[in-house]
Tab-separated table of C-alpha atoms in Angstrom:
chain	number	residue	atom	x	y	z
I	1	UNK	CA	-0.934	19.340	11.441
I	2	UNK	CA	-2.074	15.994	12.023
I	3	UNK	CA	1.009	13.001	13.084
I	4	UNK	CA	1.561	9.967	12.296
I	5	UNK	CA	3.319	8.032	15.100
I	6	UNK	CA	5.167	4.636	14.997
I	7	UNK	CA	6.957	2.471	17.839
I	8	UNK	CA	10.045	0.413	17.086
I	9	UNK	CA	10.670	-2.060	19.246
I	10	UNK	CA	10.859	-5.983	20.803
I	11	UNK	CA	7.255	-7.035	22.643
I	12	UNK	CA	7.552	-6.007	26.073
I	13	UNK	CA	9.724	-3.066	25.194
I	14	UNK	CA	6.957	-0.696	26.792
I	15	UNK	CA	5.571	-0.113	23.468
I	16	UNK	CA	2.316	-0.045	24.581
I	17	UNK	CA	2.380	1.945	27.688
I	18	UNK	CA	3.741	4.829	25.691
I	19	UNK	CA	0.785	4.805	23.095
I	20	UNK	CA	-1.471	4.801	25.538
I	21	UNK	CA	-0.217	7.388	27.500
I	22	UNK	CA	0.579	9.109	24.028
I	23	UNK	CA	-3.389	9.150	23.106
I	24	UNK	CA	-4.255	10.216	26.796
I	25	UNK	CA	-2.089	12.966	26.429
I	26	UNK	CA	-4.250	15.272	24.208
I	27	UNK	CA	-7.325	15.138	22.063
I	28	UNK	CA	-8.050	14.409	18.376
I	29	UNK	CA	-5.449	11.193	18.728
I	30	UNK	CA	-6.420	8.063	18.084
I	31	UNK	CA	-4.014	4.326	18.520
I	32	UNK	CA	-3.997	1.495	15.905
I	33	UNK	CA	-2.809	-1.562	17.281
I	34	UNK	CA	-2.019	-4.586	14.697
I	35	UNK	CA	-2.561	-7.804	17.685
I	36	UNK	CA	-5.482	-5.865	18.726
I	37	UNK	CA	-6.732	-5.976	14.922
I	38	UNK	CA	-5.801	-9.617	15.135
I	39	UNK	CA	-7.796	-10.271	17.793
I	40	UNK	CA	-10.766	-8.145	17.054
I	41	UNK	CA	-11.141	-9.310	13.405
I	42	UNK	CA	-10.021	-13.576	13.653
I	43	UNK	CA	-11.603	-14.096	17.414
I	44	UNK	CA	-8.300	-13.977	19.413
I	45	UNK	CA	-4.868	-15.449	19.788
I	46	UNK	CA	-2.925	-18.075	17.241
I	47	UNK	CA	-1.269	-17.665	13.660
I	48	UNK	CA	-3.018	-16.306	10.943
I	49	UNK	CA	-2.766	-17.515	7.373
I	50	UNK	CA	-1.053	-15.571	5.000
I	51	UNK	CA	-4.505	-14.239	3.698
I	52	UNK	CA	-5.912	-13.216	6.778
I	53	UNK	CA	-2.208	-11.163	8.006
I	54	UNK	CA	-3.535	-9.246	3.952
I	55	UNK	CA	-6.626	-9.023	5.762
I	56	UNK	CA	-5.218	-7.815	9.084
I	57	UNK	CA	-2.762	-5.309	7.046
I	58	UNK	CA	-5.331	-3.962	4.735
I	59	UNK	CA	-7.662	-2.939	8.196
I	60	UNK	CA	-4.687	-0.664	9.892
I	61	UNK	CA	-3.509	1.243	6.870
I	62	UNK	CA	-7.451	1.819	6.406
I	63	UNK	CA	-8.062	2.797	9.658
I	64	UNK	CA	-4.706	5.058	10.126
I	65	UNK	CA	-5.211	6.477	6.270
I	66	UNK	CA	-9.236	7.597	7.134
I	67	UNK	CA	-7.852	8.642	11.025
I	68	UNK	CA	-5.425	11.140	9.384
I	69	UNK	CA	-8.135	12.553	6.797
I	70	UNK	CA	-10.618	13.725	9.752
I	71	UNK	CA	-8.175	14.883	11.551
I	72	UNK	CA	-6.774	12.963	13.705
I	73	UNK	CA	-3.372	11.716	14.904
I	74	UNK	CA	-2.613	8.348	14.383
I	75	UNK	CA	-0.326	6.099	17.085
I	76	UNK	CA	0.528	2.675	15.692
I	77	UNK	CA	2.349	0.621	18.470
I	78	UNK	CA	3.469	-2.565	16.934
I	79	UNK	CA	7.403	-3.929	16.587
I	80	UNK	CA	7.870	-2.115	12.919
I	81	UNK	CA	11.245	-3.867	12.932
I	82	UNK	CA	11.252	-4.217	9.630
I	83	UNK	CA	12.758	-1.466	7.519
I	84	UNK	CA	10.243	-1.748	4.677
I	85	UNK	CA	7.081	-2.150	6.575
I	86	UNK	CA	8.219	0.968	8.609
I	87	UNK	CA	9.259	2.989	5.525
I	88	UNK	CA	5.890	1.968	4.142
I	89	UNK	CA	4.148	4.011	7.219
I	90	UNK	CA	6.379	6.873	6.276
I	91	UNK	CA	4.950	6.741	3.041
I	92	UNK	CA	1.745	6.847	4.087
I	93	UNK	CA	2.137	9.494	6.521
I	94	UNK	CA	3.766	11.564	3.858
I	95	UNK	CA	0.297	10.273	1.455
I	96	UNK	CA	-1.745	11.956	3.893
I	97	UNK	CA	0.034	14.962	4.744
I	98	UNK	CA	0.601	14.244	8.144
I	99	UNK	CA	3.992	14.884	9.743
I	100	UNK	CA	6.036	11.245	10.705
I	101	UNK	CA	7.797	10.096	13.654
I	102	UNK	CA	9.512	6.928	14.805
I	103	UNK	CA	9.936	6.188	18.243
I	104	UNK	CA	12.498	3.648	18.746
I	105	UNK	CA	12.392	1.172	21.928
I	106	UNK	CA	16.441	0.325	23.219
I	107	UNK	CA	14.889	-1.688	25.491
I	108	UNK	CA	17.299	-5.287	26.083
I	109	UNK	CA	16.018	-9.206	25.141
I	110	UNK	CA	16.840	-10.144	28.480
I	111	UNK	CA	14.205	-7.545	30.067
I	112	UNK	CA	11.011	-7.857	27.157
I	113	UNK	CA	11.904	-11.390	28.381
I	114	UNK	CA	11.047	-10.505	31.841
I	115	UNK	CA	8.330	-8.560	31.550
I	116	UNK	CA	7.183	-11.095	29.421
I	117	UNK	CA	6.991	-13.195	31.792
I	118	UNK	CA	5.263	-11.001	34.321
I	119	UNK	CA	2.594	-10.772	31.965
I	120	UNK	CA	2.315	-14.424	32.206
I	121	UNK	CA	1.839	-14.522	35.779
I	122	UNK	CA	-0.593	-12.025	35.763
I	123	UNK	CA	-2.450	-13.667	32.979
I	124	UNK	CA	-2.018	-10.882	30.553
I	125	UNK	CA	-1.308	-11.406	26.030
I	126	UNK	CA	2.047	-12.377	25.852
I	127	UNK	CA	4.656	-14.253	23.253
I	128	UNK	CA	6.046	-16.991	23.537
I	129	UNK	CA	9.887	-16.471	25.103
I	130	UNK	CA	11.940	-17.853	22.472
I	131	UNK	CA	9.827	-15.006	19.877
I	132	UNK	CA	11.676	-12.396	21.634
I	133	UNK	CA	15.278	-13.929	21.378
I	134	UNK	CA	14.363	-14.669	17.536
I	135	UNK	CA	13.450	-11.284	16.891
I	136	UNK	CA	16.165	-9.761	18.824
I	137	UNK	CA	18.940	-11.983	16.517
I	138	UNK	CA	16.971	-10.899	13.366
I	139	UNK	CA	16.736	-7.314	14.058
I	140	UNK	CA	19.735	-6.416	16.890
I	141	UNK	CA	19.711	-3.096	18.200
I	142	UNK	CA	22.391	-1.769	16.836
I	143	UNK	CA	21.389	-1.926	13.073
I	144	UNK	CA	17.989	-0.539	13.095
I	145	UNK	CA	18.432	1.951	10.143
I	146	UNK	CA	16.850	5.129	10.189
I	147	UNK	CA	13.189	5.585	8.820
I	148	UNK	CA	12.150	8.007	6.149
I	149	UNK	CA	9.753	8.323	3.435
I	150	UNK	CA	10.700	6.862	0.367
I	151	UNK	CA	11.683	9.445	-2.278
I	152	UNK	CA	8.794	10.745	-4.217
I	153	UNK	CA	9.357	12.202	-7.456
I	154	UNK	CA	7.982	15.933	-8.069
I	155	UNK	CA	4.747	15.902	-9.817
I	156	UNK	CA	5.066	17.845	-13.262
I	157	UNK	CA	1.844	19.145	-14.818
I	158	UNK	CA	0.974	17.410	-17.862
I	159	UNK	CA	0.706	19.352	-20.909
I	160	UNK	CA	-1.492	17.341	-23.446
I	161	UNK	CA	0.005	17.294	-27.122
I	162	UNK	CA	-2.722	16.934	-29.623
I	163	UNK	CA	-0.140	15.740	-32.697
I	164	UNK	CA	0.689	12.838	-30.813
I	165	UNK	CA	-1.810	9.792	-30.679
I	166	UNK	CA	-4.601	9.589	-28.485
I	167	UNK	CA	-4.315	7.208	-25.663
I	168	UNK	CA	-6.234	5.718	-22.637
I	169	UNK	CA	-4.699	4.303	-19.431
I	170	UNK	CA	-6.165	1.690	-16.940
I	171	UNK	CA	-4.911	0.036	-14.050
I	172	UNK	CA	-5.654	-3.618	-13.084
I	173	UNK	CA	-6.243	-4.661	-9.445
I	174	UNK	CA	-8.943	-2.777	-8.296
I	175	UNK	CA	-9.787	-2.193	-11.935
I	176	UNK	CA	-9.923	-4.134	-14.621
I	177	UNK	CA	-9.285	-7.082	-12.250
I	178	UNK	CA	-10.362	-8.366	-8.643
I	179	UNK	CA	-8.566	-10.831	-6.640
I	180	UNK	CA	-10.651	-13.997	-5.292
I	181	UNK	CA	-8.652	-15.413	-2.395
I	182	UNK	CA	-5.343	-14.990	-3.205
I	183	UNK	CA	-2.521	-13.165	-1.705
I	184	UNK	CA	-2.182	-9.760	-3.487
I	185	UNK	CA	1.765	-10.335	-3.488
I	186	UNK	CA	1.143	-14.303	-4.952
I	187	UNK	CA	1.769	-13.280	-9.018
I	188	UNK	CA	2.173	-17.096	-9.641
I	189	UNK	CA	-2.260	-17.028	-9.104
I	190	UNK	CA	-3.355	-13.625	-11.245
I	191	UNK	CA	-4.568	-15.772	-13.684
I	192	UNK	CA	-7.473	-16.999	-11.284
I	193	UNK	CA	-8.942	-13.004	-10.581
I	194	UNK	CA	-12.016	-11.828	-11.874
I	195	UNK	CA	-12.633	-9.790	-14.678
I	196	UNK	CA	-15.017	-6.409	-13.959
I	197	UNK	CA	-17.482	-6.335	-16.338
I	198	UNK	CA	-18.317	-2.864	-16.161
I	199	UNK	CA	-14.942	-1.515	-16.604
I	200	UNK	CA	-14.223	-3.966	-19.546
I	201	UNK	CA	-17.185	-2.757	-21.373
I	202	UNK	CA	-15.888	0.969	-21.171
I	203	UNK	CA	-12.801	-0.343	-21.849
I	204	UNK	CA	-13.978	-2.060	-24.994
I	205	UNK	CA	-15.805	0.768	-25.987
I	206	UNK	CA	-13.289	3.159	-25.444
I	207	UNK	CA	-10.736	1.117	-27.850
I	208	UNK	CA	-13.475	1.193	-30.928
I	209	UNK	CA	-13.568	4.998	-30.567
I	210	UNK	CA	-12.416	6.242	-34.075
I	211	UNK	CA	-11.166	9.474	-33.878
I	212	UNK	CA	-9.497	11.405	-37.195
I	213	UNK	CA	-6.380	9.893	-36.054
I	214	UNK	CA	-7.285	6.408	-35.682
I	215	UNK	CA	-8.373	4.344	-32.557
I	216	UNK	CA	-7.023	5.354	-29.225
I	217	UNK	CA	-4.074	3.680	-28.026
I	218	UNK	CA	-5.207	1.545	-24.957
I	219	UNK	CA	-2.496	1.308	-22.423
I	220	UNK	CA	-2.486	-0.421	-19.107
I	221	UNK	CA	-0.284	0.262	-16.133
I	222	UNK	CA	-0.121	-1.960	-13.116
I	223	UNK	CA	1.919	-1.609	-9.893
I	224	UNK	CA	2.333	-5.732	-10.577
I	225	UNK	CA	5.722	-7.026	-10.667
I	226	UNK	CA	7.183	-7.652	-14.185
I	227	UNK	CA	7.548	-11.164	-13.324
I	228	UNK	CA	3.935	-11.866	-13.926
I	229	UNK	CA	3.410	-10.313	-17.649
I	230	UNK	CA	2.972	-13.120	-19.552
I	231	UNK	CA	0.190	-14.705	-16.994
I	232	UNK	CA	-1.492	-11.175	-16.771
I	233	UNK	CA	-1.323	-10.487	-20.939
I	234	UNK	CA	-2.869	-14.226	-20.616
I	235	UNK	CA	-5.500	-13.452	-18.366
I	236	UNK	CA	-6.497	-10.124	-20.419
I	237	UNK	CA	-6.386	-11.942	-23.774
I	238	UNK	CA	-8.941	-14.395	-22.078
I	239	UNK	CA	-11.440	-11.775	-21.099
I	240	UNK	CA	-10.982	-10.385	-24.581
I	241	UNK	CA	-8.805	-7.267	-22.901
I	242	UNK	CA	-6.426	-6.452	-25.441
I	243	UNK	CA	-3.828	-3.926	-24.845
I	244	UNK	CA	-1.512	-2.284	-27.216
I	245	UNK	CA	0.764	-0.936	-24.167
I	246	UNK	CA	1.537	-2.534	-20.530
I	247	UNK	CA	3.794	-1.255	-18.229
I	248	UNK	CA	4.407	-2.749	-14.700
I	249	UNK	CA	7.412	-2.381	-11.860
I	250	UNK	CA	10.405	-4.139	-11.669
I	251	UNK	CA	10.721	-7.070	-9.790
I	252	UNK	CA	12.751	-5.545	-7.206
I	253	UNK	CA	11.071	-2.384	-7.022
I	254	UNK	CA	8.756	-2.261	-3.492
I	255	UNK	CA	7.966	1.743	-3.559
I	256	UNK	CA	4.675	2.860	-3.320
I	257	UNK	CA	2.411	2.463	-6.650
I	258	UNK	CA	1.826	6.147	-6.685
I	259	UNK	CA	5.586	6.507	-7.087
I	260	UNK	CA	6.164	4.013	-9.571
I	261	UNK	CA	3.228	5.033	-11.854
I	262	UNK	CA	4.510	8.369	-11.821
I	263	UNK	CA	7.966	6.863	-12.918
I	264	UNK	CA	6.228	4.443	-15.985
I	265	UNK	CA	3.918	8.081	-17.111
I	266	UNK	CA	6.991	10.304	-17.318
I	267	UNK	CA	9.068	7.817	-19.389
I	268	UNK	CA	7.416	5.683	-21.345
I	269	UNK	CA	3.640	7.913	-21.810
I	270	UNK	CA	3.940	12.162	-21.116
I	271	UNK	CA	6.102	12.834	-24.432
I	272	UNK	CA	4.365	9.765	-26.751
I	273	UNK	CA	0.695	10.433	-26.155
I	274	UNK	CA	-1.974	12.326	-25.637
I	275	UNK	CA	-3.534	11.018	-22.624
I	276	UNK	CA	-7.685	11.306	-22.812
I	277	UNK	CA	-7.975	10.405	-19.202
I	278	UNK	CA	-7.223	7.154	-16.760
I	279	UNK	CA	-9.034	4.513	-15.046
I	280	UNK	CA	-7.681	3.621	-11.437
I	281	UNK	CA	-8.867	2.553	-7.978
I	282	UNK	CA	-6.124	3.593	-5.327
I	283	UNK	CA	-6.694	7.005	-3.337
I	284	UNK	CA	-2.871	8.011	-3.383
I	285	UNK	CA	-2.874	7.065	-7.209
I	286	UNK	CA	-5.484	8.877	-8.279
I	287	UNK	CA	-4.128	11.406	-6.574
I	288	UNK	CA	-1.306	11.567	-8.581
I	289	UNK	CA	-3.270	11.316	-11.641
I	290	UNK	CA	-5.141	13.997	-10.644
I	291	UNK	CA	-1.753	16.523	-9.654
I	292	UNK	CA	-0.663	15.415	-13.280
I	293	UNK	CA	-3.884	17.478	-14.399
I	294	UNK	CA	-5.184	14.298	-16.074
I	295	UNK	CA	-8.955	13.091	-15.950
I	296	UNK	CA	-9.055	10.332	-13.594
I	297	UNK	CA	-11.944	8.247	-12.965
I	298	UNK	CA	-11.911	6.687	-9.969
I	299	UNK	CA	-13.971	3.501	-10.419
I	300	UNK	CA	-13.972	1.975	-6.384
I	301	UNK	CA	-12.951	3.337	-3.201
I	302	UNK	CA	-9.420	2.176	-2.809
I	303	UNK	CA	-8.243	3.938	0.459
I	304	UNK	CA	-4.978	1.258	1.125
């Protein structure tokens, strides 16, 4: 069974060292390194702009998600202090069927400081001093909570029901919509995307398909926070999208879209319709659309 590995831990906690010697340990393992993705993809050192830390994000989970479908073990050595970006690797360990670990890194301020600064001397990366101490008051060692995979409700076949209406579903980013250069987390900007042609012309099409009972409902479903619903039904009703359902998360839920798609379908879709099939872009997603026993076309490669 493949792994999927993560350090927690301040820079110059020995982090590092451990992957390394984790991945020279035994073959078919393989280490993703966030600074090294940094570096690689935005020619070295310095802050990043919001966009490019998307870009920088969107690489790894890539990388470890494609790693841990051939086969091999993924190591990714960064700080992880965060609860929800750890949680999130969880969740895509558990996406992948590969079995998690956290490693956690007691390792003092006072002695990441020093190594820090040996690194210095030797002319080896290193962050600035006061990063460590800032870190270390954000995220003290004694209140790192344990990491798990978020809970992931049990897929339930879906048994069509022909006396209830027809019904299509599509998602949006990825789908009906592409983002230009904005943050995918910036809602206040969804009305700049583009519209994909291709999929709106099925889409249109679909919707003027009379059946016996009437046209299909057309229903979309978007892992976008609620908060953005009238700037999104805006945006559709410009590129003549018109939907007679929408669904998207709350705007404090942060699970996984798989999981809250599967939420929206079993309360608000399974017992009202009778779903002809779904549009969507995300591996895990149509995944799930797929376990449901659904038709699922999956319109672009969306392995993130």
């Amino acid at each position: 069974m493949t792994e999927l590995v993560i350090t927690r831990g301040y820079p110059g906690c020995g982090k590092t060292t451990y992957a390394l010697n984790w991945v020279a340990a035994q073959s078919g393992r393989a280490r993703v390194n966030r600074d090294d993705l940094r570096a690689m993809l935005f020619n070295g050192e310095g802050i990043l702009t919001d966009a490019q830390e998307c870009d920088v994000t969107a690489a790894q989970k890539s990388m470890a998600a494609s790693l841990l479908d051939q086969g091999t073990s993924v190591i990714v050595d960064d700080t992880n202090l965060r609860l929800r970006v750890a949680c999130n690797w969880a969740d895509l360990a558990h996406e992948h069927g590969a079995a998690f670990q956290c490693v956690d890194f007691h390792t003092d301020a006072q002695t990441c400081i020093e190594r820090n600064r040996a690194r210095q001397r030797a002319g080896q990366r290193y962050v600035p001093h006061w990063r460590i101490l800032d870190i270390a008051n954000r995220f003290p060692l004694d209140r790192w909570a344990e990491v798990t995979a978020r809970t992931v409700p049990a897929v339930e076949p879906y048994v069509p029901d022909i006396s209830k209406p027809e019904a299509w579903i599509f998602d949006l980013d990825g789908t009906l919509a592409h983002m230009r250069a904005r943050n995918p987390y910036d809602f206040s900007r969804v009305g700049e995307d583009d519209v994909d042609h291709v999929v709106r012309h099925v889409y249109e099409t679909l919707s003027r398909d009379e059946t016996p009972s009437g046209a299909p409902v057309m229903i979309v479903v978007s892992g976008r926070k609620a908060m953005c619903m009238d700037l999104t039904q805006a945006w559709l009703h410009r590129h003549w999208i018109y939907a007679d359902q929408m669904y998207m998360r709350a705007d404090d839920d942060n699970r996984p879209d798989h999981v809250v798609k599967l939420e929206i379908f079993n309360e608000y879709i399974r017992h009202h319709y009778n779903v002809l099939g779904v549009f969507d872009d995300r591996n895990s997603v149509v995944a799930m659309w797929r376990r449901l026993g659904l038709k699922c076309f999956h319109v672009a490669e969306g392995n993130f």
